[in-house]
Short mmCIF file of C-alpha atoms in Angstrom, two decimals:
data_model
loop_
_atom_site.label_atom_id
_atom_site.label_comp_id
_atom_site.label_asym_id
_atom_site.label_seq_id
_atom_site.Cartn_x
_atom_site.Cartn_y
_atom_site.Cartn_z
CA MET A 137 -47.54 -6.80 10.79
CA GLU A 138 -45.20 -5.54 14.11
CA LYS A 139 -42.04 -5.72 14.21
CA PRO A 140 -40.30 -7.77 16.48
CA LYS A 141 -39.34 -6.64 19.34
CA ASN A 142 -35.27 -6.36 20.04
CA SER A 143 -33.87 -10.07 20.60
CA PRO A 144 -36.27 -12.91 19.75
CA ALA A 145 -35.20 -16.46 19.98
CA LYS A 146 -34.80 -16.79 16.50
CA TYR A 147 -32.83 -14.07 15.82
CA ARG A 148 -30.48 -15.33 18.07
CA ASN A 149 -26.82 -14.38 17.28
CA ILE A 150 -28.12 -11.93 14.22
CA SER A 151 -27.77 -8.24 14.10
CA PHE A 152 -30.48 -7.16 11.94
CA VAL A 153 -33.30 -8.69 9.49
CA TYR A 154 -34.02 -6.53 6.40
CA HIS A 155 -37.28 -7.18 4.82
CA SER A 156 -36.38 -5.96 1.27
CA GLY A 157 -40.37 -6.09 -0.35
CA ARG A 158 -41.74 -4.29 2.70
CA ASN A 159 -38.18 -1.78 2.56
CA GLU A 160 -37.92 -2.44 6.56
CA PHE A 161 -35.73 -4.28 9.26
CA LEU A 162 -37.90 -6.39 10.99
CA HIS A 163 -35.31 -6.49 13.99
CA ILE A 164 -32.25 -4.58 14.83
CA ASP A 165 -29.95 -6.53 17.75
CA ASP A 166 -29.68 -4.57 21.27
CA SER A 167 -26.00 -5.36 20.45
CA LEU A 168 -26.14 -2.37 18.02
CA GLY A 169 -25.47 -0.29 20.96
CA GLY A 170 -24.49 2.76 19.28
CA LEU A 171 -28.03 3.58 17.97
CA LYS A 172 -30.41 5.13 20.18
CA PRO A 173 -33.89 3.21 21.33
CA SER A 174 -35.74 5.59 19.18
CA GLU A 175 -33.26 4.93 16.20
CA ARG A 176 -33.58 1.38 16.21
CA GLU A 177 -37.52 1.13 16.66
CA ASN A 178 -37.61 3.56 13.46
CA ILE A 179 -34.57 2.58 11.43
CA THR A 180 -35.32 2.91 7.92
CA PRO A 181 -32.50 2.11 5.32
CA GLU A 182 -31.42 5.86 4.16
CA LEU A 183 -30.74 6.13 8.05
CA ALA A 184 -28.90 3.12 8.18
CA LEU A 185 -27.01 4.31 5.00
CA SER A 186 -26.70 7.85 6.39
CA LEU A 187 -25.01 6.45 9.51
CA VAL A 188 -21.98 4.95 6.91
CA HIS A 189 -19.07 7.42 6.52
CA PRO A 190 -19.76 9.92 3.45
CA ASP A 191 -16.50 8.37 1.36
CA ASP A 192 -17.88 4.91 2.11
CA ARG A 193 -21.28 4.94 0.86
CA ILE A 194 -20.89 4.52 -2.57
CA TYR A 195 -18.50 1.41 -1.71
CA VAL A 196 -21.90 0.12 0.70
CA LYS A 197 -24.08 0.61 -2.39
CA GLU A 198 -21.47 -1.78 -4.84
CA LYS A 199 -21.58 -4.43 -1.97
CA PHE A 200 -25.05 -4.67 -1.68
CA ILE A 201 -25.26 -5.10 -5.40
CA GLU A 202 -22.57 -7.68 -5.23
CA PHE A 203 -24.63 -9.59 -2.78
CA LEU A 204 -27.74 -9.36 -4.12
CA GLN A 205 -26.07 -10.61 -7.20
CA GLY A 206 -25.04 -13.76 -5.37
CA SER A 207 -21.32 -12.72 -5.92
CA LEU A 208 -19.97 -11.13 -2.63
CA SER A 209 -17.89 -13.49 -1.04
CA GLY A 210 -16.48 -12.24 3.12
CA GLY A 211 -17.52 -9.23 4.71
CA VAL A 212 -17.58 -5.45 4.20
CA ASP A 213 -15.96 -3.24 6.10
CA VAL A 214 -17.13 -0.08 6.51
CA ARG A 215 -16.56 3.13 8.70
CA VAL A 216 -19.46 4.50 10.52
CA GLU A 217 -20.70 7.37 12.50
CA LEU A 218 -22.33 6.82 15.95
CA ASN A 219 -22.49 9.15 19.18
CA GLY A 220 -20.04 11.80 16.89
CA GLU A 221 -17.47 8.69 17.04
CA ILE A 222 -15.90 7.04 13.29
CA HIS A 223 -15.73 3.26 14.40
CA ARG A 224 -14.60 0.72 11.98
CA VAL A 225 -17.42 -2.21 11.56
CA ARG A 226 -17.77 -5.34 9.85
CA LEU A 227 -20.73 -6.23 8.32
CA ILE A 228 -21.54 -10.08 7.34
CA PRO A 229 -24.85 -10.61 5.53
CA PHE A 230 -26.55 -13.46 4.44
CA VAL A 231 -30.16 -14.86 3.15
CA ILE A 232 -32.85 -16.43 5.22
CA GLN A 233 -36.26 -17.52 4.86
CA GLU A 234 -39.31 -17.17 6.82
CA ASP A 235 -42.58 -17.88 6.10
CA GLY A 236 -41.23 -18.79 2.57
CA VAL A 237 -40.06 -15.25 2.53
CA ASP A 238 -35.83 -14.72 1.42
CA LEU A 239 -35.00 -11.89 4.23
CA ILE A 240 -31.34 -9.87 4.34
CA ALA A 241 -29.83 -10.67 7.91
CA GLY A 242 -26.59 -10.34 8.71
CA THR A 243 -24.04 -9.92 11.57
CA VAL A 244 -22.33 -6.68 12.64
CA SER A 245 -19.05 -6.29 15.12
CA ASP A 246 -17.33 -3.27 15.79
CA ILE A 247 -13.34 -4.28 14.72
CA THR A 248 -12.19 -0.28 15.71
CA ALA A 249 -9.70 -1.27 18.12
CA GLU A 250 -8.90 -4.54 15.82
CA TRP A 251 -8.31 -2.05 12.77
CA LYS A 252 -6.25 0.78 15.31
CA ASN A 253 -3.91 -1.53 16.02
CA HIS A 254 -3.69 -3.04 12.64
CA GLU A 255 -2.77 0.38 11.14
CA SER A 256 -0.45 0.89 14.27
CA VAL A 257 1.71 -2.25 12.93
CA LEU A 258 1.46 -1.30 9.50
CA ARG A 259 2.57 2.56 10.16
CA TYR A 260 5.93 1.21 11.88
CA ALA A 261 6.28 -1.33 9.32
CA ASN A 262 6.30 1.24 6.71
CA LYS A 263 8.31 3.62 8.76
CA LYS A 264 11.03 1.06 9.13
CA ASN A 265 10.86 0.38 5.50
CA SER A 266 11.37 3.86 4.65
CA ILE A 267 14.14 4.46 6.60
CA LEU A 268 15.69 1.28 5.50
CA ASN A 269 15.57 2.20 2.05
CA MET A 270 16.90 5.49 3.06
CA LEU A 271 19.75 4.36 5.40
CA ALA A 272 20.43 2.01 2.17
CA HIS A 273 20.77 5.32 0.02
CA ASP A 274 22.64 7.75 2.42
CA LEU A 275 25.22 5.47 3.65
CA ARG A 276 25.50 2.81 1.01
CA GLY A 277 26.71 5.43 -1.84
CA PRO A 278 29.40 7.32 0.84
CA LEU A 279 30.84 4.25 2.02
CA GLU A 280 31.05 2.98 -1.89
CA ILE A 281 32.79 6.81 -2.30
CA ALA A 282 35.12 5.95 0.23
CA ASN A 283 36.14 2.22 -0.59
CA THR A 284 36.90 3.42 -4.50
CA LEU A 285 39.01 6.56 -2.53
CA VAL A 286 41.08 3.92 -0.47
CA LYS A 287 42.12 1.74 -3.09
CA ARG A 288 43.34 4.68 -5.11
CA ILE A 289 45.54 5.76 -1.80
CA ASP A 290 46.55 2.01 -1.73
CA THR A 291 48.08 2.02 -5.06
CA LYS A 292 50.45 4.90 -4.49
CA LEU A 293 51.69 3.58 -0.87
CA GLU A 294 54.37 2.06 -0.26
CA ASP A 295 55.38 1.16 3.07
CA ALA A 296 54.09 -2.03 4.05
CA ALA A 297 52.51 -1.08 7.65
CA HIS A 298 50.23 1.62 6.08
CA LEU A 299 49.05 -0.96 2.94
CA ARG A 300 48.55 -3.25 5.39
CA ASP A 301 46.22 -0.50 7.49
CA VAL A 302 44.55 0.80 4.28
CA ARG A 303 43.90 -2.75 2.84
CA THR A 304 41.97 -3.21 6.63
CA ILE A 305 40.15 -0.20 5.77
CA SER A 306 38.91 -1.31 2.62
CA SER A 307 37.83 -4.98 3.86
CA ILE A 308 36.00 -2.90 6.45
CA LEU A 309 33.92 -0.59 4.02
CA LYS A 310 33.20 -3.48 1.83
CA GLU A 311 31.97 -5.43 5.05
CA SER A 312 29.91 -2.52 5.98
CA ILE A 313 28.42 -2.25 2.27
CA GLN A 314 27.38 -5.69 1.71
CA LEU A 315 26.02 -5.63 5.65
CA ILE A 316 23.75 -3.27 4.24
CA ALA A 317 22.72 -4.58 1.00
CA ASN A 318 22.19 -8.09 2.71
CA LEU A 319 19.56 -6.22 5.21
CA ILE A 320 17.62 -4.53 2.33
CA ASP A 321 17.61 -7.88 0.46
CA ARG A 322 16.20 -10.00 3.16
CA GLU A 323 13.61 -7.34 4.33
CA LEU A 324 12.90 -7.53 0.41
CA LEU A 325 12.74 -11.50 0.53
CA GLU A 326 10.47 -11.01 3.51
CA THR A 327 7.99 -8.88 2.40
CA VAL A 328 7.12 -10.99 -0.98
CA GLU A 329 7.05 -14.50 0.89
CA VAL A 330 3.90 -13.05 2.89
CA GLU A 331 0.67 -14.35 1.52
CA LEU A 332 -1.67 -10.98 -0.02
CA THR A 333 -3.59 -9.11 2.71
CA MET A 334 -6.23 -7.01 0.66
CA LYS A 335 -8.16 -3.91 2.35
CA ARG A 336 -9.66 -1.08 1.14
CA MET A 337 -7.28 2.51 1.42
CA ASP A 338 -7.66 5.90 0.45
CA ILE A 339 -4.39 5.58 -1.32
CA VAL A 340 -4.37 9.37 -1.82
CA MET A 341 -4.11 10.11 2.04
CA LYS A 342 -1.27 7.11 2.66
CA ILE A 343 1.08 7.97 -0.69
CA SER A 344 0.89 11.94 0.70
CA GLU A 345 1.84 10.40 4.20
CA TYR A 346 4.99 8.67 2.21
CA ILE A 347 6.33 12.03 0.32
CA GLU A 348 6.09 13.95 3.29
CA GLU A 349 8.44 11.42 5.22
CA CYS A 350 10.48 11.62 2.14
CA LYS A 351 10.35 15.32 2.48
CA ARG A 352 11.59 15.26 5.94
CA SER A 353 14.50 13.82 5.64
CA GLY A 354 17.46 16.06 5.50
CA SER A 355 19.59 13.57 4.02
CA ILE A 356 17.67 13.55 0.63
CA ALA A 357 16.33 16.66 0.38
CA ASP A 358 18.68 17.77 -2.12
CA ARG A 359 15.96 15.98 -4.56
CA VAL A 360 12.59 17.58 -4.97
CA PHE A 361 9.84 15.52 -4.07
CA GLU A 362 6.69 15.86 -5.12
CA MET A 363 2.98 14.60 -5.83
CA SER A 364 -0.23 15.06 -7.52
CA SER A 365 -3.90 13.47 -8.23
CA SER A 366 -6.68 13.84 -9.90
CA THR A 367 -9.35 14.13 -7.08
CA LYS A 368 -8.54 14.39 -3.03
CA SER A 369 -9.06 10.37 -2.37
CA ILE A 370 -9.21 7.14 -4.05
CA TYR A 371 -9.91 4.31 -2.64
CA VAL A 372 -8.43 1.08 -3.50
CA ASP A 373 -8.56 -2.63 -2.62
CA LEU A 374 -4.46 -3.19 -1.79
CA ASP A 375 -2.66 -4.77 0.11
CA GLU A 376 -0.95 -2.03 1.59
CA ALA A 377 2.45 -3.96 3.19
CA LYS A 378 3.27 -5.15 -0.31
CA PHE A 379 2.02 -1.85 -2.16
CA MET A 380 4.81 0.34 -0.07
CA GLN A 381 7.15 -2.12 -1.16
CA ILE A 382 6.72 -0.97 -4.43
CA MET A 383 7.18 2.42 -3.65
CA ASN A 384 10.04 1.91 -1.55
CA ASN A 385 11.81 0.08 -4.57
CA LEU A 386 10.95 2.61 -7.09
CA LEU A 387 11.49 5.91 -5.28
CA THR A 388 14.70 4.16 -4.51
CA ASN A 389 16.06 3.56 -7.45
CA ALA A 390 14.51 7.42 -8.58
CA LEU A 391 17.46 8.14 -5.50
CA LYS A 392 19.95 6.54 -7.10
CA PHE A 393 19.16 7.46 -10.70
CA THR A 394 18.87 11.31 -10.47
CA HIS A 395 21.25 13.99 -9.25
CA PRO A 396 20.98 16.11 -6.52
CA GLY A 397 18.86 18.86 -7.06
CA GLY A 398 16.93 16.61 -9.66
CA ASN A 399 12.95 16.46 -9.48
CA ILE A 400 11.21 13.01 -8.72
CA SER A 401 7.22 13.23 -8.75
CA VAL A 402 4.45 10.54 -7.94
CA GLY A 403 1.29 11.26 -9.89
CA ILE A 404 -2.52 9.08 -9.21
CA GLU A 405 -5.16 9.18 -11.43
CA GLU A 406 -8.45 7.56 -10.44
CA LYS A 407 -10.04 5.71 -13.63
CA GLN A 408 -13.55 4.31 -13.52
CA GLU A 409 -12.68 0.74 -12.76
CA SER A 410 -8.98 1.23 -11.85
CA VAL A 411 -6.36 3.61 -10.37
CA VAL A 412 -2.94 4.69 -12.82
CA PHE A 413 0.29 5.49 -10.90
CA SER A 414 3.09 7.48 -12.11
CA PHE A 415 6.26 7.48 -10.62
CA SER A 416 8.48 9.72 -12.60
CA ASP A 417 12.13 11.65 -12.28
CA ASN A 418 14.79 13.85 -14.74
CA GLY A 419 17.66 11.62 -13.67
CA ILE A 420 19.65 9.76 -16.36
CA GLY A 421 17.12 7.37 -17.40
CA ILE A 422 17.59 3.89 -19.12
CA PRO A 423 19.52 3.09 -22.02
CA ASP A 424 17.33 1.77 -24.86
CA GLU A 425 19.56 -1.20 -24.90
CA PHE A 426 18.23 -2.31 -21.30
CA HIS A 427 14.62 -1.46 -22.13
CA HIS A 428 13.44 -5.15 -22.98
CA GLU A 429 14.61 -6.66 -20.33
CA LEU A 430 14.16 -4.20 -17.30
CA PHE A 431 11.82 -6.12 -15.73
CA GLU A 432 13.29 -9.56 -15.87
CA LYS A 433 15.68 -10.55 -12.64
CA PHE A 434 19.09 -10.43 -12.85
CA THR A 435 20.24 -8.88 -16.29
CA PRO A 436 22.47 -6.54 -18.05
CA ALA A 437 19.93 -3.56 -16.94
CA ARG A 438 21.08 -3.96 -13.33
CA ARG A 439 23.30 -1.14 -12.59
CA LYS A 440 25.04 0.86 -10.00
CA GLY A 441 23.97 4.08 -8.99
CA LEU A 442 25.25 7.50 -9.15
CA ASN A 443 27.15 7.11 -6.06
CA GLY A 444 28.24 3.67 -6.50
CA GLU A 445 24.92 1.97 -4.78
CA PRO A 446 24.64 -1.83 -6.23
CA SER A 447 21.83 -3.23 -7.49
CA THR A 448 20.56 -6.51 -6.30
CA GLY A 449 19.05 -7.27 -10.01
CA LEU A 450 15.45 -8.22 -7.85
CA GLY A 451 13.59 -4.41 -6.96
CA LEU A 452 11.61 -4.42 -10.33
CA SER A 453 11.05 -7.78 -11.10
CA ILE A 454 9.46 -7.91 -7.30
CA VAL A 455 7.54 -4.70 -8.37
CA LYS A 456 5.91 -6.49 -10.98
CA MET A 457 5.31 -9.53 -9.42
CA ILE A 458 3.27 -7.37 -7.00
CA VAL A 459 1.48 -5.23 -9.35
CA GLY A 460 0.94 -8.81 -10.85
CA TRP A 461 -0.70 -10.31 -7.69
CA HIS A 462 -2.82 -6.96 -7.48
CA HIS A 463 -4.12 -8.05 -11.15
CA GLY A 464 -2.97 -5.41 -12.64
CA LYS A 465 -0.03 -3.80 -15.06
CA VAL A 466 3.24 -2.07 -15.42
CA TRP A 467 5.24 -0.25 -17.67
CA PHE A 468 7.93 2.64 -18.23
CA GLU A 469 9.07 5.45 -20.81
CA SER A 470 12.71 6.17 -20.36
CA ARG A 471 15.17 8.39 -22.47
CA GLU A 472 18.70 8.66 -21.68
CA HIS A 473 19.77 11.68 -20.04
CA GLU A 474 16.55 12.60 -19.47
CA GLY A 475 14.83 10.62 -16.83
CA THR A 476 12.33 7.95 -16.70
CA THR A 477 8.52 7.48 -15.58
CA ILE A 478 7.22 3.93 -14.17
CA PHE A 479 3.44 3.58 -14.58
CA ILE A 480 1.40 1.04 -12.92
CA GLU A 481 -2.52 0.87 -13.04
CA ILE A 482 -3.96 -1.36 -10.61
CA PRO A 483 -8.00 -2.17 -10.53
CA LYS A 484 -10.34 -0.12 -7.57
CA ILE A 485 -11.19 -3.34 -6.28
CA TYR A 486 -10.00 -6.20 -6.14
CA THR A 487 -11.66 -9.88 -7.25
CA PRO A 488 -9.83 -13.06 -5.96
CA GLU A 489 -9.09 -16.07 -8.86
CA SER A 490 -11.44 -19.09 -8.50
#
């Protein structure tokens, strides 16, 4: 049987039609312009898969199995190489019937521009959040120390005019500290109020970029930042903005409770169906009496940092909440005066609740 050529009316608005029984494509639309005419006429499943980025091929096979089992929901976003360039495409498969035979059809749309715009927005949002958290640490601590010193001077002054000036300075410092705290709290709460937007991403690359940003910050360079991963690339379904909020919260905590010269490290371990993250420091640790309520809101476990940085009482409870949204779990190990490690385990493939 001769293949239908290019775009017959019955396949209008369909990018491809595949006959699984004969293991061949019956139709490839002209809209797939990255393919040469000879490739469109003679394309095979093997050739189609070879166009997919090597890191995405297993993912495509897994999604194809889900589709055959009827459990695939939504589209599949993958990277393909066309004319020497990497493109992001969205594949939406479905079944059509022809002469009593089930055929696999689908639409393919190039989402490269959309993806680049989205990545650009996320990149600047993540950088903004990193800067805000670093400012919280770098500004709030010194301001707290300055305010403490001013209060000491207050107790020793007798001249009314000088006393009034010192108390004005103390009031300004207190308002500045509160302003920074309010800014961080508002950003934190706005992030968690937005619905989940899941996407498949290379989490090793993303965390590596974040750690490098920390290393470049001269103001926190008196801590040693390290990162390790069991493999070079690990792909996982995540809401990037919310996961980076987890990173911000945990590393800000580590900064607050680790002395200058201390070590802060992030580890990533790939398991068969999940990824385990570890966030470690050799700071002051967590007293045993606070272990049972560490992830709860507004508990006695909330403590000021080594430089007097205040605690909102929300940070770790929000970490637990975001991890739960990803169907993951969080736990920790800590010894006072020795340090703390927070563990997070998240499934590699996110399955929405029915």
